[in-house]
């Protein structure tokens, strides 16, 4: 029996090929406009058994997490760059804009960020790495007086998810206004 992906156990070569094929087919389905990501249909199109798909991805969310891994790594890199910015408030603004744009471009990635639980250890590790970078950024911003006390990385992620929802439900025209309101709300009380 092949171990589940992301569990820290190395996969056999045939399992690696099957996983890659499943991910390729899922990406093709998304590119073709089919966002349902039905695991049974993906198994048929990938030429593997349904059990093979479910061993790698026990549910749709696990598959979405795997498909979002590259985008998650980009967000981590952007958060790390924001920490290094001369002005932490500018870095935070740039990071929030970057994250919101990625969430608006990719609703499945937004769902991964919004999720309370991760399906894979890889996603949990990336979330922890992102939170570590954002915590460093918030600490710098607090020291400079730009951010109120008590705001944590998880709070920022949840608030950004709220802005994402507001922008999507409003058609996107007020994205910059909503981001500005979020940033203003993060400032210390006057």
PDB file of C-alpha atoms in Angstrom:
ATOM      1  CA  UNK A   1       0.000   0.000   0.000  1.00  0.00           C
ATOM      2  CA  UNK A   2       1.317   3.416  -0.965  1.00  0.00           C
ATOM      3  CA  UNK A   3       1.531   6.026   1.826  1.00  0.00           C
ATOM      4  CA  UNK A   4      -0.498   9.193   1.408  1.00  0.00           C
ATOM      5  CA  UNK A   5       1.281  12.131  -0.170  1.00  0.00           C
ATOM      6  CA  UNK A   6       2.524  14.772   2.211  1.00  0.00           C
ATOM      7  CA  UNK A   7       2.845  12.331   5.096  1.00  0.00           C
ATOM      8  CA  UNK A   8       6.641  12.448   5.117  1.00  0.00           C
ATOM      9  CA  UNK A   9       7.130   8.962   3.641  1.00  0.00           C
ATOM     10  CA  UNK A  10       8.791   8.720   0.260  1.00  0.00           C
ATOM     11  CA  UNK A  11       6.576   7.422  -2.557  1.00  0.00           C
ATOM     12  CA  UNK A  12       7.518   4.633  -4.936  1.00  0.00           C
ATOM     13  CA  UNK A  13       8.405   5.715  -8.481  1.00  0.00           C
ATOM     14  CA  UNK A  14       5.095   4.471  -9.930  1.00  0.00           C
ATOM     15  CA  UNK A  15       3.174   6.296  -7.196  1.00  0.00           C
ATOM     16  CA  UNK A  16       5.077   9.509  -7.976  1.00  0.00           C
ATOM     17  CA  UNK A  17       4.158   9.141 -11.670  1.00  0.00           C
ATOM     18  CA  UNK A  18       0.511   8.467 -10.819  1.00  0.00           C
ATOM     19  CA  UNK A  19       0.345  11.473  -8.498  1.00  0.00           C
ATOM     20  CA  UNK A  20       1.899  13.718 -11.147  1.00  0.00           C
ATOM     21  CA  UNK A  21      -0.567  12.429 -13.757  1.00  0.00           C
ATOM     22  CA  UNK A  22      -3.518  13.049 -11.427  1.00  0.00           C
ATOM     23  CA  UNK A  23      -2.333  16.606 -10.751  1.00  0.00           C
ATOM     24  CA  UNK A  24      -1.779  17.245 -14.472  1.00  0.00           C
ATOM     25  CA  UNK A  25      -5.293  16.071 -15.320  1.00  0.00           C
ATOM     26  CA  UNK A  26      -6.771  18.148 -12.487  1.00  0.00           C
ATOM     27  CA  UNK A  27      -4.930  21.244 -13.783  1.00  0.00           C
ATOM     28  CA  UNK A  28      -6.192  20.522 -17.305  1.00  0.00           C
ATOM     29  CA  UNK A  29      -9.738  20.212 -15.976  1.00  0.00           C
ATOM     30  CA  UNK A  30      -9.429  23.564 -14.213  1.00  0.00           C
ATOM     31  CA  UNK A  31      -7.924  25.188 -17.329  1.00  0.00           C
ATOM     32  CA  UNK A  32     -10.871  23.857 -19.350  1.00  0.00           C
ATOM     33  CA  UNK A  33     -13.271  25.517 -16.902  1.00  0.00           C
ATOM     34  CA  UNK A  34     -14.316  22.429 -14.943  1.00  0.00           C
ATOM     35  CA  UNK A  35     -13.892  23.480 -11.323  1.00  0.00           C
ATOM     36  CA  UNK A  36     -15.763  20.486  -9.893  1.00  0.00           C
ATOM     37  CA  UNK A  37     -12.581  18.385  -9.603  1.00  0.00           C
ATOM     38  CA  UNK A  38     -14.583  15.179  -9.281  1.00  0.00           C
ATOM     39  CA  UNK A  39     -12.082  12.571  -8.140  1.00  0.00           C
ATOM     40  CA  UNK A  40     -13.793   9.703  -9.992  1.00  0.00           C
ATOM     41  CA  UNK A  41     -13.679  11.620 -13.295  1.00  0.00           C
ATOM     42  CA  UNK A  42     -10.045  12.588 -12.716  1.00  0.00           C
ATOM     43  CA  UNK A  43      -9.165   8.925 -12.079  1.00  0.00           C
ATOM     44  CA  UNK A  44     -10.804   7.909 -15.364  1.00  0.00           C
ATOM     45  CA  UNK A  45      -9.072  10.679 -17.337  1.00  0.00           C
ATOM     46  CA  UNK A  46      -5.704   9.930 -15.703  1.00  0.00           C
ATOM     47  CA  UNK A  47      -6.030   6.227 -16.475  1.00  0.00           C
ATOM     48  CA  UNK A  48      -5.683   5.164 -12.846  1.00  0.00           C
ATOM     49  CA  UNK A  49      -8.015   3.470 -10.446  1.00  0.00           C
ATOM     50  CA  UNK A  50     -10.266   5.482  -8.194  1.00  0.00           C
ATOM     51  CA  UNK A  51      -8.480   3.982  -5.187  1.00  0.00           C
ATOM     52  CA  UNK A  52      -5.186   5.400  -6.467  1.00  0.00           C
ATOM     53  CA  UNK A  53      -6.638   8.902  -6.587  1.00  0.00           C
ATOM     54  CA  UNK A  54      -8.160   8.559  -3.112  1.00  0.00           C
ATOM     55  CA  UNK A  55      -4.891   7.229  -1.675  1.00  0.00           C
ATOM     56  CA  UNK A  56      -3.140  10.405  -2.803  1.00  0.00           C
ATOM     57  CA  UNK A  57      -6.064  12.780  -2.264  1.00  0.00           C
ATOM     58  CA  UNK A  58      -8.728  11.507   0.154  1.00  0.00           C
ATOM     59  CA  UNK A  59     -11.063  14.371  -0.796  1.00  0.00           C
ATOM     60  CA  UNK A  60     -11.376  17.365  -3.106  1.00  0.00           C
ATOM     61  CA  UNK A  61      -9.810  19.709  -0.539  1.00  0.00           C
ATOM     62  CA  UNK A  62      -6.654  17.569  -0.383  1.00  0.00           C
ATOM     63  CA  UNK A  63      -6.381  17.778  -4.178  1.00  0.00           C
ATOM     64  CA  UNK A  64      -6.933  21.545  -4.103  1.00  0.00           C
ATOM     65  CA  UNK A  65      -4.183  21.891  -1.494  1.00  0.00           C
ATOM     66  CA  UNK A  66      -1.758  19.997  -3.723  1.00  0.00           C
ATOM     67  CA  UNK A  67      -2.727  22.141  -6.711  1.00  0.00           C
ATOM     68  CA  UNK A  68      -2.220  25.292  -4.609  1.00  0.00           C
ATOM     69  CA  UNK A  69       1.234  24.383  -3.288  1.00  0.00           C
ATOM     70  CA  UNK A  70       3.124  26.476  -5.843  1.00  0.00           C
ATOM     71  CA  UNK A  71       0.942  29.510  -5.182  1.00  0.00           C
ATOM     72  CA  UNK A  72       1.405  29.003  -1.438  1.00  0.00           C
ATOM     73  CA  UNK A  73       5.197  28.990  -1.891  1.00  0.00           C
ATOM     74  CA  UNK A  74       4.939  32.249  -3.876  1.00  0.00           C
ATOM     75  CA  UNK A  75       2.979  33.798  -1.016  1.00  0.00           C
ATOM     76  CA  UNK A  76       5.603  32.664   1.500  1.00  0.00           C
ATOM     77  CA  UNK A  77       8.357  34.212  -0.639  1.00  0.00           C
ATOM     78  CA  UNK A  78       6.391  37.466  -0.823  1.00  0.00           C
ATOM     79  CA  UNK A  79       5.891  37.450   2.966  1.00  0.00           C
ATOM     80  CA  UNK A  80       9.610  36.922   3.495  1.00  0.00           C
ATOM     81  CA  UNK A  81      10.350  39.810   1.126  1.00  0.00           C
ATOM     82  CA  UNK A  82       7.875  41.988   3.045  1.00  0.00           C
ATOM     83  CA  UNK A  83       9.740  41.261   6.285  1.00  0.00           C
ATOM     84  CA  UNK A  84      12.913  42.577   4.649  1.00  0.00           C
ATOM     85  CA  UNK A  85      11.245  45.788   3.399  1.00  0.00           C
ATOM     86  CA  UNK A  86      12.643  49.046   4.804  1.00  0.00           C
ATOM     87  CA  UNK A  87       9.181  50.173   5.899  1.00  0.00           C
ATOM     88  CA  UNK A  88       7.168  47.341   7.502  1.00  0.00           C
ATOM     89  CA  UNK A  89       3.865  49.099   6.773  1.00  0.00           C
ATOM     90  CA  UNK A  90       4.732  49.264   3.073  1.00  0.00           C
ATOM     91  CA  UNK A  91       5.800  45.614   3.213  1.00  0.00           C
ATOM     92  CA  UNK A  92       2.513  44.637   4.852  1.00  0.00           C
ATOM     93  CA  UNK A  93       0.489  46.562   2.291  1.00  0.00           C
ATOM     94  CA  UNK A  94       2.407  44.940  -0.574  1.00  0.00           C
ATOM     95  CA  UNK A  95       1.938  41.488   0.974  1.00  0.00           C
ATOM     96  CA  UNK A  96      -1.804  41.966   1.512  1.00  0.00           C
ATOM     97  CA  UNK A  97      -2.267  43.226  -2.054  1.00  0.00           C
ATOM     98  CA  UNK A  98      -0.261  40.280  -3.429  1.00  0.00           C
ATOM     99  CA  UNK A  99      -2.223  37.752  -1.359  1.00  0.00           C
ATOM    100  CA  UNK A 100      -5.595  39.276  -2.236  1.00  0.00           C
ATOM    101  CA  UNK A 101      -4.765  39.309  -5.947  1.00  0.00           C
ATOM    102  CA  UNK A 102      -3.807  35.604  -5.817  1.00  0.00           C
ATOM    103  CA  UNK A 103      -6.986  34.775  -3.909  1.00  0.00           C
ATOM    104  CA  UNK A 104      -9.117  36.646  -6.448  1.00  0.00           C
ATOM    105  CA  UNK A 105      -7.349  34.908  -9.345  1.00  0.00           C
ATOM    106  CA  UNK A 106      -7.713  31.455  -7.814  1.00  0.00           C
ATOM    107  CA  UNK A 107     -10.791  30.720  -5.658  1.00  0.00           C
ATOM    108  CA  UNK A 108      -9.406  27.281  -4.777  1.00  0.00           C
ATOM    109  CA  UNK A 109      -6.245  28.866  -3.386  1.00  0.00           C
ATOM    110  CA  UNK A 110      -8.464  31.233  -1.413  1.00  0.00           C
ATOM    111  CA  UNK A 111     -10.291  28.197  -0.011  1.00  0.00           C
ATOM    112  CA  UNK A 112      -6.971  26.704   1.128  1.00  0.00           C
ATOM    113  CA  UNK A 113      -6.032  29.942   2.915  1.00  0.00           C
ATOM    114  CA  UNK A 114      -9.498  30.210   4.471  1.00  0.00           C
ATOM    115  CA  UNK A 115      -9.615  26.590   5.623  1.00  0.00           C
ATOM    116  CA  UNK A 116      -9.475  25.955   9.352  1.00  0.00           C
ATOM    117  CA  UNK A 117      -7.796  22.572   8.849  1.00  0.00           C
ATOM    118  CA  UNK A 118      -5.192  21.294   6.420  1.00  0.00           C
ATOM    119  CA  UNK A 119      -5.474  17.956   4.642  1.00  0.00           C
ATOM    120  CA  UNK A 120      -1.730  17.490   4.236  1.00  0.00           C
ATOM    121  CA  UNK A 121       1.355  17.960   6.341  1.00  0.00           C
ATOM    122  CA  UNK A 122       2.891  19.926   3.463  1.00  0.00           C
ATOM    123  CA  UNK A 123       0.134  22.541   3.653  1.00  0.00           C
ATOM    124  CA  UNK A 124       0.436  22.710   7.447  1.00  0.00           C
ATOM    125  CA  UNK A 125       4.174  23.257   7.096  1.00  0.00           C
ATOM    126  CA  UNK A 126       3.670  26.005   4.506  1.00  0.00           C
ATOM    127  CA  UNK A 127       1.011  27.661   6.673  1.00  0.00           C
ATOM    128  CA  UNK A 128       3.427  27.635   9.629  1.00  0.00           C
ATOM    129  CA  UNK A 129       6.192  29.115   7.455  1.00  0.00           C
ATOM    130  CA  UNK A 130       3.832  31.833   6.217  1.00  0.00           C
ATOM    131  CA  UNK A 131       2.676  32.601   9.750  1.00  0.00           C
ATOM    132  CA  UNK A 132       6.290  32.829  10.911  1.00  0.00           C
ATOM    133  CA  UNK A 133       7.108  35.386   8.210  1.00  0.00           C
ATOM    134  CA  UNK A 134       3.935  37.385   8.848  1.00  0.00           C
ATOM    135  CA  UNK A 135       4.623  37.328  12.595  1.00  0.00           C
ATOM    136  CA  UNK A 136       8.077  38.786  11.937  1.00  0.00           C
ATOM    137  CA  UNK A 137       6.532  41.467   9.747  1.00  0.00           C
ATOM    138  CA  UNK A 138       3.892  42.307  12.350  1.00  0.00           C
ATOM    139  CA  UNK A 139       6.544  42.484  15.077  1.00  0.00           C
ATOM    140  CA  UNK A 140       8.548  44.973  13.014  1.00  0.00           C
ATOM    141  CA  UNK A 141       5.411  46.971  12.226  1.00  0.00           C
ATOM    142  CA  UNK A 142       4.453  47.060  15.919  1.00  0.00           C
ATOM    143  CA  UNK A 143       7.907  48.317  16.888  1.00  0.00           C
ATOM    144  CA  UNK A 144       7.585  51.120  14.350  1.00  0.00           C
ATOM    145  CA  UNK A 145       4.148  52.054  15.726  1.00  0.00           C
ATOM    146  CA  UNK A 146       2.332  51.084  12.523  1.00  0.00           C
ATOM    147  CA  UNK A 147       0.299  48.147  13.898  1.00  0.00           C
ATOM    148  CA  UNK A 148      -1.804  47.827  17.032  1.00  0.00           C
ATOM    149  CA  UNK A 149      -0.903  45.362  19.781  1.00  0.00           C
ATOM    150  CA  UNK A 150      -2.537  41.961  19.842  1.00  0.00           C
ATOM    151  CA  UNK A 151      -2.842  41.422  16.078  1.00  0.00           C
ATOM    152  CA  UNK A 152      -1.421  38.049  15.090  1.00  0.00           C
ATOM    153  CA  UNK A 153      -0.681  36.399  11.755  1.00  0.00           C
ATOM    154  CA  UNK A 154      -3.847  34.306  11.927  1.00  0.00           C
ATOM    155  CA  UNK A 155      -5.900  37.475  12.513  1.00  0.00           C
ATOM    156  CA  UNK A 156      -4.423  39.071   9.407  1.00  0.00           C
ATOM    157  CA  UNK A 157      -5.208  35.959   7.343  1.00  0.00           C
ATOM    158  CA  UNK A 158      -8.816  35.915   8.574  1.00  0.00           C
ATOM    159  CA  UNK A 159      -9.263  39.630   7.960  1.00  0.00           C
ATOM    160  CA  UNK A 160      -7.839  39.261   4.463  1.00  0.00           C
ATOM    161  CA  UNK A 161     -10.283  36.419   3.803  1.00  0.00           C
ATOM    162  CA  UNK A 162     -13.061  38.815   4.806  1.00  0.00           C
ATOM    163  CA  UNK A 163     -11.768  41.437   2.391  1.00  0.00           C
ATOM    164  CA  UNK A 164     -11.567  38.751  -0.298  1.00  0.00           C
ATOM    165  CA  UNK A 165     -15.217  37.880   0.281  1.00  0.00           C
ATOM    166  CA  UNK A 166     -16.251  41.559   0.225  1.00  0.00           C
ATOM    167  CA  UNK A 167     -14.378  42.219  -3.029  1.00  0.00           C
ATOM    168  CA  UNK A 168     -15.811  39.126  -4.736  1.00  0.00           C
ATOM    169  CA  UNK A 169     -19.361  39.853  -3.648  1.00  0.00           C
ATOM    170  CA  UNK A 170     -19.031  43.484  -4.744  1.00  0.00           C
ATOM    171  CA  UNK A 171     -17.638  42.779  -8.188  1.00  0.00           C
ATOM    172  CA  UNK A 172     -14.056  43.841  -7.432  1.00  0.00           C
ATOM    173  CA  UNK A 173     -14.378  47.573  -8.054  1.00  0.00           C
ATOM    174  CA  UNK A 174     -13.648  48.502  -4.424  1.00  0.00           C
ATOM    175  CA  UNK A 175     -10.602  46.298  -3.841  1.00  0.00           C
ATOM    176  CA  UNK A 176      -8.224  49.155  -3.048  1.00  0.00           C
ATOM    177  CA  UNK A 177     -10.718  50.832  -0.719  1.00  0.00           C
ATOM    178  CA  UNK A 178     -11.263  47.600   1.236  1.00  0.00           C
ATOM    179  CA  UNK A 179      -7.523  47.000   1.534  1.00  0.00           C
ATOM    180  CA  UNK A 180      -7.043  50.563   2.786  1.00  0.00           C
ATOM    181  CA  UNK A 181      -9.799  50.058   5.366  1.00  0.00           C
ATOM    182  CA  UNK A 182      -8.102  46.862   6.542  1.00  0.00           C
ATOM    183  CA  UNK A 183      -4.727  48.596   6.864  1.00  0.00           C
ATOM    184  CA  UNK A 184      -6.280  51.544   8.675  1.00  0.00           C
ATOM    185  CA  UNK A 185      -7.983  49.127  11.065  1.00  0.00           C
ATOM    186  CA  UNK A 186      -4.631  47.517  11.875  1.00  0.00           C
ATOM    187  CA  UNK A 187      -3.185  50.862  13.034  1.00  0.00           C
ATOM    188  CA  UNK A 188      -3.001  51.564  16.761  1.00  0.00           C
ATOM    189  CA  UNK A 189      -5.958  53.496  18.192  1.00  0.00           C
ATOM    190  CA  UNK A 190      -5.340  57.265  18.238  1.00  0.00           C
TER     191      UNK A 190
END
